[in-house]
mmCIF file of C-alpha atoms in Angstrom:
data_model
loop_
_atom_site.group_PDB
_atom_site.id
_atom_site.type_symbol
_atom_site.label_atom_id
_atom_site.label_comp_id
_atom_site.label_asym_id
_atom_site.label_seq_id
_atom_site.Cartn_x
_atom_site.Cartn_y
_atom_site.Cartn_z
ATOM 1 C CA MET P 1 -79.664 45.834 28.777
ATOM 2 C CA ALA P 2 -78.158 44.251 31.998
ATOM 3 C CA VAL P 3 -78.834 40.762 30.865
ATOM 4 C CA ALA P 4 -77.208 41.517 27.361
ATOM 5 C CA THR P 5 -74.126 42.885 29.116
ATOM 6 C CA ALA P 6 -74.030 39.994 31.509
ATOM 7 C CA GLY P 7 -74.072 37.684 28.629
ATOM 8 C CA ARG P 8 -70.772 39.050 26.709
ATOM 9 C CA PRO P 9 -68.328 37.692 29.109
ATOM 10 C CA THR P 10 -69.693 34.294 29.002
ATOM 11 C CA LYS P 11 -69.736 34.331 25.315
ATOM 12 C CA GLY P 12 -66.095 35.455 25.364
ATOM 13 C CA ARG P 13 -65.137 32.712 27.780
ATOM 14 C CA ALA P 14 -66.649 30.109 25.518
ATOM 15 C CA THR P 15 -64.726 31.403 22.621
ATOM 16 C CA ARG P 16 -61.424 31.264 24.361
ATOM 17 C CA THR P 17 -62.233 27.701 25.775
ATOM 18 C CA GLU P 18 -63.128 26.625 22.373
ATOM 19 C CA ARG P 19 -59.709 28.127 20.997
ATOM 20 C CA ARG P 20 -57.813 26.370 23.409
ATOM 21 C CA ARG P 21 -59.458 23.165 22.873
ATOM 22 C CA GLY P 22 -58.663 23.569 19.263
ATOM 23 C CA GLY P 23 -55.352 24.121 20.095
ATOM 24 C CA ARG P 24 -54.904 21.128 22.108
ATOM 25 C CA LEU P 25 -56.603 18.904 19.442
ATOM 26 C CA ARG P 26 -53.998 20.559 16.773
ATOM 27 C CA ARG P 27 -50.963 19.682 19.048
ATOM 28 C CA ALA P 28 -52.302 16.287 19.494
ATOM 29 C CA ASP P 29 -52.767 15.622 15.994
ATOM 30 C CA HIS P 30 -49.123 16.955 15.564
ATOM 31 C CA LEU P 31 -47.761 14.809 18.027
ATOM 32 C CA THR P 32 -49.739 11.857 16.541
ATOM 33 C CA GLY P 33 -48.467 12.672 13.061
ATOM 34 C CA TRP P 34 -44.738 12.837 14.339
ATOM 35 C CA ALA P 35 -45.136 9.251 16.176
ATOM 36 C CA PHE P 36 -45.968 7.836 13.129
ATOM 37 C CA VAL P 37 -43.334 9.126 10.930
ATOM 38 C CA SER P 38 -40.490 8.825 13.752
ATOM 39 C CA PRO P 39 -39.304 5.353 12.728
ATOM 40 C CA ALA P 40 -38.890 6.787 9.081
ATOM 41 C CA VAL P 41 -37.033 9.850 10.424
ATOM 42 C CA LEU P 42 -34.836 7.873 12.799
ATOM 43 C CA LEU P 43 -33.819 5.563 9.953
ATOM 44 C CA ILE P 44 -33.167 8.282 7.734
ATOM 45 C CA ALA P 45 -30.990 9.985 10.299
ATOM 46 C CA VAL P 46 -29.090 6.934 11.332
ATOM 47 C CA PHE P 47 -28.552 5.642 7.788
ATOM 48 C CA GLY P 48 -28.422 8.719 5.790
ATOM 49 C CA LEU P 49 -27.797 12.009 7.620
ATOM 50 C CA VAL P 50 -25.232 10.557 10.069
ATOM 51 C CA PRO P 51 -23.080 8.719 7.579
ATOM 52 C CA VAL P 52 -22.997 11.907 5.402
ATOM 53 C CA LEU P 53 -21.765 13.992 8.266
ATOM 54 C CA TRP P 54 -19.378 11.439 9.326
ATOM 55 C CA SER P 55 -17.865 11.506 5.766
ATOM 56 C CA VAL P 56 -17.341 15.286 5.891
ATOM 57 C CA LEU P 57 -15.469 14.742 9.049
ATOM 58 C CA LEU P 58 -13.376 11.865 7.684
ATOM 59 C CA SER P 59 -12.538 13.848 4.609
ATOM 60 C CA PHE P 60 -10.534 16.022 7.020
ATOM 61 C CA GLN P 61 -8.630 13.442 8.595
ATOM 62 C CA GLN P 62 -5.909 10.706 7.633
ATOM 63 C CA THR P 63 -7.662 7.471 8.662
ATOM 64 C CA ASP P 64 -7.153 3.675 7.419
ATOM 65 C CA LEU P 65 -10.902 3.140 8.720
ATOM 66 C CA THR P 66 -9.494 0.594 11.241
ATOM 67 C CA SER P 67 -7.670 2.982 13.923
ATOM 68 C CA PRO P 68 -8.423 6.606 15.050
ATOM 69 C CA GLY P 69 -7.626 9.092 12.315
ATOM 70 C CA THR P 70 -5.536 12.155 12.639
ATOM 71 C CA TRP P 71 -6.627 15.719 11.718
ATOM 72 C CA SER P 72 -5.038 16.722 8.629
ATOM 73 C CA GLY P 73 -6.999 19.647 7.438
ATOM 74 C CA ALA P 74 -7.663 20.205 3.528
ATOM 75 C CA ALA P 75 -4.665 17.703 2.728
ATOM 76 C CA ASN P 76 -7.109 15.163 1.173
ATOM 77 C CA TYR P 77 -8.743 17.860 -1.121
ATOM 78 C CA GLN P 78 -5.383 19.055 -1.933
ATOM 79 C CA LYS P 79 -4.195 15.551 -2.780
ATOM 80 C CA MET P 80 -7.174 15.276 -5.123
ATOM 81 C CA VAL P 81 -6.356 18.312 -7.248
ATOM 82 C CA HIS P 82 -3.035 16.747 -7.906
ATOM 83 C CA ASP P 83 -3.913 13.003 -8.430
ATOM 84 C CA PRO P 84 -4.007 12.228 -12.302
ATOM 85 C CA VAL P 85 -6.062 9.152 -11.625
ATOM 86 C CA PHE P 86 -8.749 10.808 -10.137
ATOM 87 C CA TRP P 87 -8.848 13.389 -12.869
ATOM 88 C CA GLN P 88 -8.890 10.569 -15.466
ATOM 89 C CA ALA P 89 -11.691 8.902 -13.376
ATOM 90 C CA ALA P 90 -13.704 12.385 -13.339
ATOM 91 C CA ARG P 91 -13.301 12.449 -17.186
ATOM 92 C CA GLN P 92 -14.435 8.912 -17.697
ATOM 93 C CA THR P 93 -17.180 9.490 -15.732
ATOM 94 C CA LEU P 94 -18.552 12.547 -17.589
ATOM 95 C CA TYR P 95 -17.785 10.623 -20.706
ATOM 96 C CA TYR P 96 -19.934 7.808 -19.433
ATOM 97 C CA CYS P 97 -22.664 10.153 -18.598
ATOM 98 C CA LEU P 98 -22.813 11.939 -21.771
ATOM 99 C CA LEU P 99 -23.162 8.803 -23.565
ATOM 100 C CA PHE P 100 -25.258 6.750 -21.230
ATOM 101 C CA VAL P 101 -27.972 9.433 -20.506
ATOM 102 C CA PRO P 102 -28.884 10.851 -23.977
ATOM 103 C CA ILE P 103 -28.764 7.327 -25.507
ATOM 104 C CA THR P 104 -31.166 5.990 -23.015
ATOM 105 C CA MET P 105 -33.534 8.650 -23.391
ATOM 106 C CA VAL P 106 -33.554 8.802 -27.292
ATOM 107 C CA LEU P 107 -34.060 4.968 -27.476
ATOM 108 C CA ALA P 108 -36.789 5.238 -24.789
ATOM 109 C CA ILE P 109 -38.947 7.484 -26.935
ATOM 110 C CA PRO P 110 -39.767 5.274 -29.985
ATOM 111 C CA ILE P 111 -39.906 2.218 -27.970
ATOM 112 C CA ALA P 112 -42.680 3.761 -25.830
ATOM 113 C CA VAL P 113 -44.439 5.016 -29.050
ATOM 114 C CA LEU P 114 -44.449 1.403 -30.253
ATOM 115 C CA LEU P 115 -45.672 0.096 -26.764
ATOM 116 C CA ASN P 116 -48.430 2.394 -26.728
ATOM 117 C CA GLN P 117 -50.290 0.912 -29.631
ATOM 118 C CA LYS P 118 -53.477 -1.555 -29.205
ATOM 119 C CA VAL P 119 -51.998 -4.610 -30.435
ATOM 120 C CA ARG P 120 -52.375 -8.116 -29.426
ATOM 121 C CA GLY P 121 -49.819 -9.486 -26.914
ATOM 122 C CA MET P 122 -48.785 -5.920 -25.927
ATOM 123 C CA THR P 123 -48.478 -6.867 -22.097
ATOM 124 C CA PHE P 124 -45.820 -9.657 -23.059
ATOM 125 C CA TYR P 125 -43.832 -7.070 -25.015
ATOM 126 C CA ARG P 126 -44.033 -4.442 -22.221
ATOM 127 C CA MET P 127 -42.885 -7.002 -19.796
ATOM 128 C CA ALA P 128 -39.983 -8.011 -22.044
ATOM 129 C CA VAL P 129 -38.812 -4.459 -22.256
ATOM 130 C CA PHE P 130 -38.964 -3.993 -18.541
ATOM 131 C CA ALA P 131 -37.602 -7.400 -17.598
ATOM 132 C CA PRO P 132 -33.816 -6.124 -17.788
ATOM 133 C CA LEU P 133 -34.442 -3.579 -15.059
ATOM 134 C CA VAL P 134 -35.280 -6.288 -12.432
ATOM 135 C CA THR P 135 -32.250 -8.684 -13.278
ATOM 136 C CA SER P 136 -29.665 -8.253 -10.892
ATOM 137 C CA THR P 137 -26.321 -6.086 -11.606
ATOM 138 C CA VAL P 138 -24.165 -9.458 -11.017
ATOM 139 C CA ALA P 139 -26.519 -11.589 -13.417
ATOM 140 C CA THR P 140 -26.240 -8.719 -15.978
ATOM 141 C CA GLY P 141 -22.654 -8.633 -15.693
ATOM 142 C CA VAL P 142 -21.955 -12.171 -15.990
ATOM 143 C CA ILE P 143 -24.082 -12.041 -19.170
ATOM 144 C CA PHE P 144 -22.383 -9.336 -20.935
ATOM 145 C CA SER P 145 -19.176 -10.751 -19.590
ATOM 146 C CA TRP P 146 -19.799 -13.748 -21.607
ATOM 147 C CA LEU P 147 -21.227 -12.063 -24.678
ATOM 148 C CA TYR P 148 -18.089 -9.616 -24.897
ATOM 149 C CA ASN P 149 -15.529 -12.614 -24.354
ATOM 150 C CA PRO P 150 -13.093 -12.051 -27.120
ATOM 151 C CA GLN P 151 -12.741 -15.563 -27.672
ATOM 152 C CA ILE P 152 -15.872 -17.321 -27.033
ATOM 153 C CA GLY P 153 -18.308 -14.713 -26.829
ATOM 154 C CA LEU P 154 -21.307 -14.407 -29.232
ATOM 155 C CA ILE P 155 -20.830 -11.001 -30.387
ATOM 156 C CA ASN P 156 -17.428 -11.613 -31.801
ATOM 157 C CA ALA P 157 -18.651 -14.910 -33.121
ATOM 158 C CA GLY P 158 -21.508 -12.806 -35.034
ATOM 159 C CA LEU P 159 -18.936 -10.441 -36.384
ATOM 160 C CA ASP P 160 -16.689 -13.384 -37.530
ATOM 161 C CA LYS P 161 -19.609 -14.734 -39.707
ATOM 162 C CA LEU P 162 -19.949 -11.120 -41.083
ATOM 163 C CA GLY P 163 -16.455 -10.976 -41.928
ATOM 164 C CA LEU P 164 -15.671 -8.096 -39.434
ATOM 165 C CA PRO P 165 -12.701 -7.819 -37.430
ATOM 166 C CA GLN P 166 -13.228 -8.884 -33.731
ATOM 167 C CA GLN P 167 -13.378 -6.626 -30.714
ATOM 168 C CA GLY P 168 -11.628 -6.644 -27.172
ATOM 169 C CA PHE P 169 -14.705 -5.032 -25.314
ATOM 170 C CA PHE P 170 -13.832 -5.242 -21.706
ATOM 171 C CA GLN P 171 -10.363 -6.299 -22.374
ATOM 172 C CA SER P 172 -9.615 -3.014 -24.624
ATOM 173 C CA THR P 173 -8.707 0.283 -23.307
ATOM 174 C CA GLY P 174 -10.545 2.104 -25.895
ATOM 175 C CA GLU P 175 -13.654 -0.391 -25.974
ATOM 176 C CA ALA P 176 -14.047 -0.849 -22.064
ATOM 177 C CA LEU P 177 -16.157 2.126 -21.128
ATOM 178 C CA PRO P 178 -18.372 2.240 -24.450
ATOM 179 C CA ALA P 179 -19.006 -1.546 -23.747
ATOM 180 C CA VAL P 180 -20.159 -0.739 -20.296
ATOM 181 C CA VAL P 181 -22.443 2.093 -21.697
ATOM 182 C CA ALA P 182 -24.102 -0.466 -23.950
ATOM 183 C CA MET P 183 -24.458 -2.852 -21.006
ATOM 184 C CA THR P 184 -26.272 -0.069 -18.663
ATOM 185 C CA VAL P 185 -28.301 1.104 -21.319
ATOM 186 C CA TRP P 186 -29.547 -2.362 -21.937
ATOM 187 C CA GLY P 187 -30.193 -2.638 -17.999
ATOM 188 C CA TRP P 188 -31.807 0.825 -17.701
ATOM 189 C CA LEU P 189 -33.833 1.266 -21.001
ATOM 190 C CA GLY P 190 -37.005 -0.207 -19.672
ATOM 191 C CA PHE P 191 -36.922 2.259 -16.521
ATOM 192 C CA ALA P 192 -36.996 5.390 -19.057
ATOM 193 C CA VAL P 193 -39.698 3.521 -21.490
ATOM 194 C CA ILE P 194 -42.010 2.948 -18.790
ATOM 195 C CA ILE P 195 -41.809 6.594 -17.676
ATOM 196 C CA TYR P 196 -42.315 7.881 -21.419
ATOM 197 C CA LEU P 197 -45.235 5.238 -21.863
ATOM 198 C CA SER P 198 -47.012 6.544 -18.806
ATOM 199 C CA ALA P 199 -46.613 10.221 -20.018
ATOM 200 C CA LEU P 200 -48.002 9.121 -23.562
ATOM 201 C CA GLN P 201 -50.960 7.374 -22.098
ATOM 202 C CA ASN P 202 -51.702 10.765 -20.112
ATOM 203 C CA VAL P 203 -51.799 12.905 -23.233
ATOM 204 C CA PRO P 204 -55.368 14.185 -23.497
ATOM 205 C CA ARG P 205 -57.276 12.204 -26.362
ATOM 206 C CA GLU P 206 -59.039 15.464 -27.487
ATOM 207 C CA LEU P 207 -55.716 16.964 -28.432
ATOM 208 C CA MET P 208 -54.971 13.959 -30.765
ATOM 209 C CA GLU P 209 -58.403 14.095 -32.137
ATOM 210 C CA ALA P 210 -58.199 17.864 -32.896
ATOM 211 C CA ALA P 211 -54.726 17.354 -34.587
ATOM 212 C CA ALA P 212 -56.399 14.598 -36.747
ATOM 213 C CA LEU P 213 -59.161 16.937 -37.695
ATOM 214 C CA ASP P 214 -56.531 19.426 -38.614
ATOM 215 C CA GLY P 215 -55.194 17.192 -40.879
ATOM 216 C CA CYS P 216 -52.188 16.037 -39.227
ATOM 217 C CA GLY P 217 -50.933 12.680 -39.688
ATOM 218 C CA ARG P 218 -49.625 10.134 -37.104
ATOM 219 C CA VAL P 219 -46.031 11.255 -37.354
ATOM 220 C CA LYS P 220 -46.731 14.993 -37.417
ATOM 221 C CA ALA P 221 -49.251 14.661 -34.384
ATOM 222 C CA PHE P 222 -46.368 12.956 -32.526
ATOM 223 C CA TRP P 223 -44.076 15.761 -33.281
ATOM 224 C CA LYS P 224 -46.403 18.575 -32.743
ATOM 225 C CA VAL P 225 -48.648 17.283 -30.055
ATOM 226 C CA GLU P 226 -47.210 14.299 -28.045
ATOM 227 C CA LEU P 227 -43.362 14.990 -28.015
ATOM 228 C CA PRO P 228 -43.770 18.621 -26.573
ATOM 229 C CA LEU P 229 -46.234 17.014 -23.800
ATOM 230 C CA LEU P 230 -43.314 14.507 -23.034
ATOM 231 C CA ALA P 231 -41.182 17.586 -21.772
ATOM 232 C CA PRO P 232 -42.073 16.872 -17.832
ATOM 233 C CA ALA P 233 -41.048 13.090 -18.290
ATOM 234 C CA SER P 234 -37.906 14.156 -20.216
ATOM 235 C CA SER P 235 -37.038 16.495 -17.276
ATOM 236 C CA PHE P 236 -37.495 13.898 -14.707
ATOM 237 C CA LEU P 237 -35.407 11.361 -16.698
ATOM 238 C CA LEU P 238 -32.504 13.502 -17.446
ATOM 239 C CA VAL P 239 -32.118 14.427 -13.450
ATOM 240 C CA TRP P 240 -32.670 10.769 -12.441
ATOM 241 C CA LEU P 241 -30.432 8.930 -14.976
ATOM 242 C CA THR P 242 -27.585 11.639 -14.573
ATOM 243 C CA ILE P 243 -27.488 11.046 -11.021
ATOM 244 C CA ASN P 244 -27.356 7.294 -11.684
ATOM 245 C CA ALA P 245 -24.700 7.773 -14.372
ATOM 246 C CA LEU P 246 -22.417 9.995 -11.673
ATOM 247 C CA GLN P 247 -22.868 7.083 -9.269
ATOM 248 C CA LEU P 248 -21.948 4.347 -11.695
ATOM 249 C CA PHE P 249 -20.254 1.391 -9.728
ATOM 250 C CA ASP P 250 -21.887 -1.868 -9.587
ATOM 251 C CA GLU P 251 -21.548 -2.500 -13.394
ATOM 252 C CA VAL P 252 -17.649 -1.659 -13.461
ATOM 253 C CA TYR P 253 -16.936 -3.710 -10.247
ATOM 254 C CA VAL P 254 -18.702 -6.811 -11.659
ATOM 255 C CA THR P 255 -17.226 -6.664 -15.124
ATOM 256 C CA THR P 256 -13.915 -4.620 -15.615
ATOM 257 C CA LYS P 257 -12.652 -3.809 -12.076
ATOM 258 C CA GLY P 258 -11.860 -0.355 -13.690
ATOM 259 C CA GLY P 259 -9.522 -1.724 -16.078
ATOM 260 C CA PRO P 260 -7.738 -2.355 -18.367
ATOM 261 C CA LEU P 261 -5.114 0.312 -17.245
ATOM 262 C CA HIS P 262 -7.840 2.420 -15.429
ATOM 263 C CA ALA P 263 -9.569 2.898 -18.859
ATOM 264 C CA SER P 264 -13.033 2.205 -17.099
ATOM 265 C CA THR P 265 -12.398 3.604 -13.614
ATOM 266 C CA VAL P 266 -15.112 5.996 -12.775
ATOM 267 C CA LEU P 267 -15.097 8.065 -9.539
ATOM 268 C CA VAL P 268 -17.279 5.611 -7.249
ATOM 269 C CA TYR P 269 -15.072 2.914 -8.268
ATOM 270 C CA TYR P 270 -12.029 5.000 -7.529
ATOM 271 C CA LEU P 271 -13.379 5.861 -4.301
ATOM 272 C CA TYR P 272 -13.895 2.312 -3.427
ATOM 273 C CA GLN P 273 -10.428 1.474 -4.316
ATOM 274 C CA GLN P 274 -9.117 4.191 -2.042
ATOM 275 C CA ALA P 275 -11.241 3.217 0.822
ATOM 276 C CA PHE P 276 -11.365 -0.878 0.667
ATOM 277 C CA VAL P 277 -8.102 -1.546 -1.290
ATOM 278 C CA VAL P 278 -5.745 1.243 -0.253
ATOM 279 C CA PHE P 279 -7.575 2.015 2.972
ATOM 280 C CA ASP P 280 -7.051 5.805 2.583
ATOM 281 C CA GLY P 281 -10.418 6.275 4.077
ATOM 282 C CA GLY P 282 -9.824 10.193 4.319
ATOM 283 C CA TYR P 283 -9.090 10.558 0.697
ATOM 284 C CA ALA P 284 -12.058 8.487 -0.330
ATOM 285 C CA ALA P 285 -14.395 10.531 1.914
ATOM 286 C CA ALA P 286 -12.918 13.709 0.126
ATOM 287 C CA ILE P 287 -13.686 12.332 -3.425
ATOM 288 C CA GLY P 288 -17.304 11.226 -1.991
ATOM 289 C CA CYS P 289 -17.742 14.958 -0.609
ATOM 290 C CA ALA P 290 -16.607 16.448 -4.023
ATOM 291 C CA LEU P 291 -18.780 13.862 -5.986
ATOM 292 C CA PHE P 292 -21.863 14.860 -3.810
ATOM 293 C CA VAL P 293 -21.218 18.606 -4.452
ATOM 294 C CA VAL P 294 -21.139 17.983 -8.244
ATOM 295 C CA ILE P 295 -24.425 16.030 -8.073
ATOM 296 C CA LEU P 296 -26.003 18.415 -6.013
ATOM 297 C CA ILE P 297 -25.269 21.390 -8.532
ATOM 298 C CA VAL P 298 -25.883 19.249 -11.620
ATOM 299 C CA THR P 299 -29.313 18.440 -10.067
ATOM 300 C CA VAL P 300 -29.995 21.784 -9.278
ATOM 301 C CA VAL P 301 -29.272 23.324 -12.782
ATOM 302 C CA GLN P 302 -31.318 20.455 -14.561
ATOM 303 C CA LEU P 303 -34.062 21.003 -12.252
ATOM 304 C CA TRP P 304 -34.110 24.775 -12.982
ATOM 305 C CA LEU P 305 -33.705 24.297 -16.810
ATOM 306 C CA GLY P 306 -36.541 21.774 -16.581
ATOM 307 C CA ARG P 307 -38.980 24.480 -15.165
ATOM 308 C CA ARG P 308 -38.001 26.935 -17.799
ATOM 309 C CA THR P 309 -38.571 24.301 -20.534
ATOM 310 C CA SER P 310 -41.371 22.431 -19.412
ATOM 311 C CA HIS P 311 -44.771 24.198 -20.025
ATOM 312 C CA TYR P 312 -47.148 21.482 -19.578
ATOM 313 C CA GLU P 313 -48.647 20.429 -16.305
ATOM 314 C CA ALA P 314 -50.807 17.224 -15.903
ATOM 315 C CA GLY P 315 -54.563 18.000 -14.605
#
């Protein structure tokens, strides 16, 4: 009995020692993990978080970005409310988004279905569809500026051969933004196709075989089986393409410069003009903050709707 009693404290001390040793090992693992990720955390903080916070601070100042700013409170946001060019740019950004996103997604689905077939040379076709995505924006802008040229462009030459009226494209107030939409759809279509193609290849073969046994043809099986299972991919693309559309800049800068007569000026390009042409850094920062809030709200709403409408989870 005495032996058993004497053994209890020893067992308890061993347990506490093991717990302390385990705690030290966990802390060492945590420190090691933070040591590995600290360079990435530092880069994100320096080039991501700090500029965002600095932009918020600038939005409440009057500054030309070359000299110390003066505090102006909400003056920049009040200016934004009464700026007709800002609201024109906002409307044109929305117009671009409402065209670019659905057109890209609708065109990508049938192309992905075609590229999902087992035919000879399919690797080449897939590469050809994806190639525009890796083409630089400058090169894309130069190519389409030449294609859209009213005098020597190939598109107008083709229209002339068909006896159709020639178009102004980038030089027309009514056609400049739709022309940018067509150019960016060409550039981003390959990305959407790859996402849908990956989703199609992950559709369980058993479901397609079961649909065939039930008498579903290829088209009916696509509508009843494959298309509903593309909902997660569609939700992802909706968010990604919308964010990309709301931040449109490169293509406008390379081709139209926001013209003619602000017909293709979008919010990010207007922000650029205010910051680096007019040198009104505070107002540009206010536009950036407003755009950030809009993108955040739109993304949250889209993700919420995506969770409600997507009922399929891989694996």
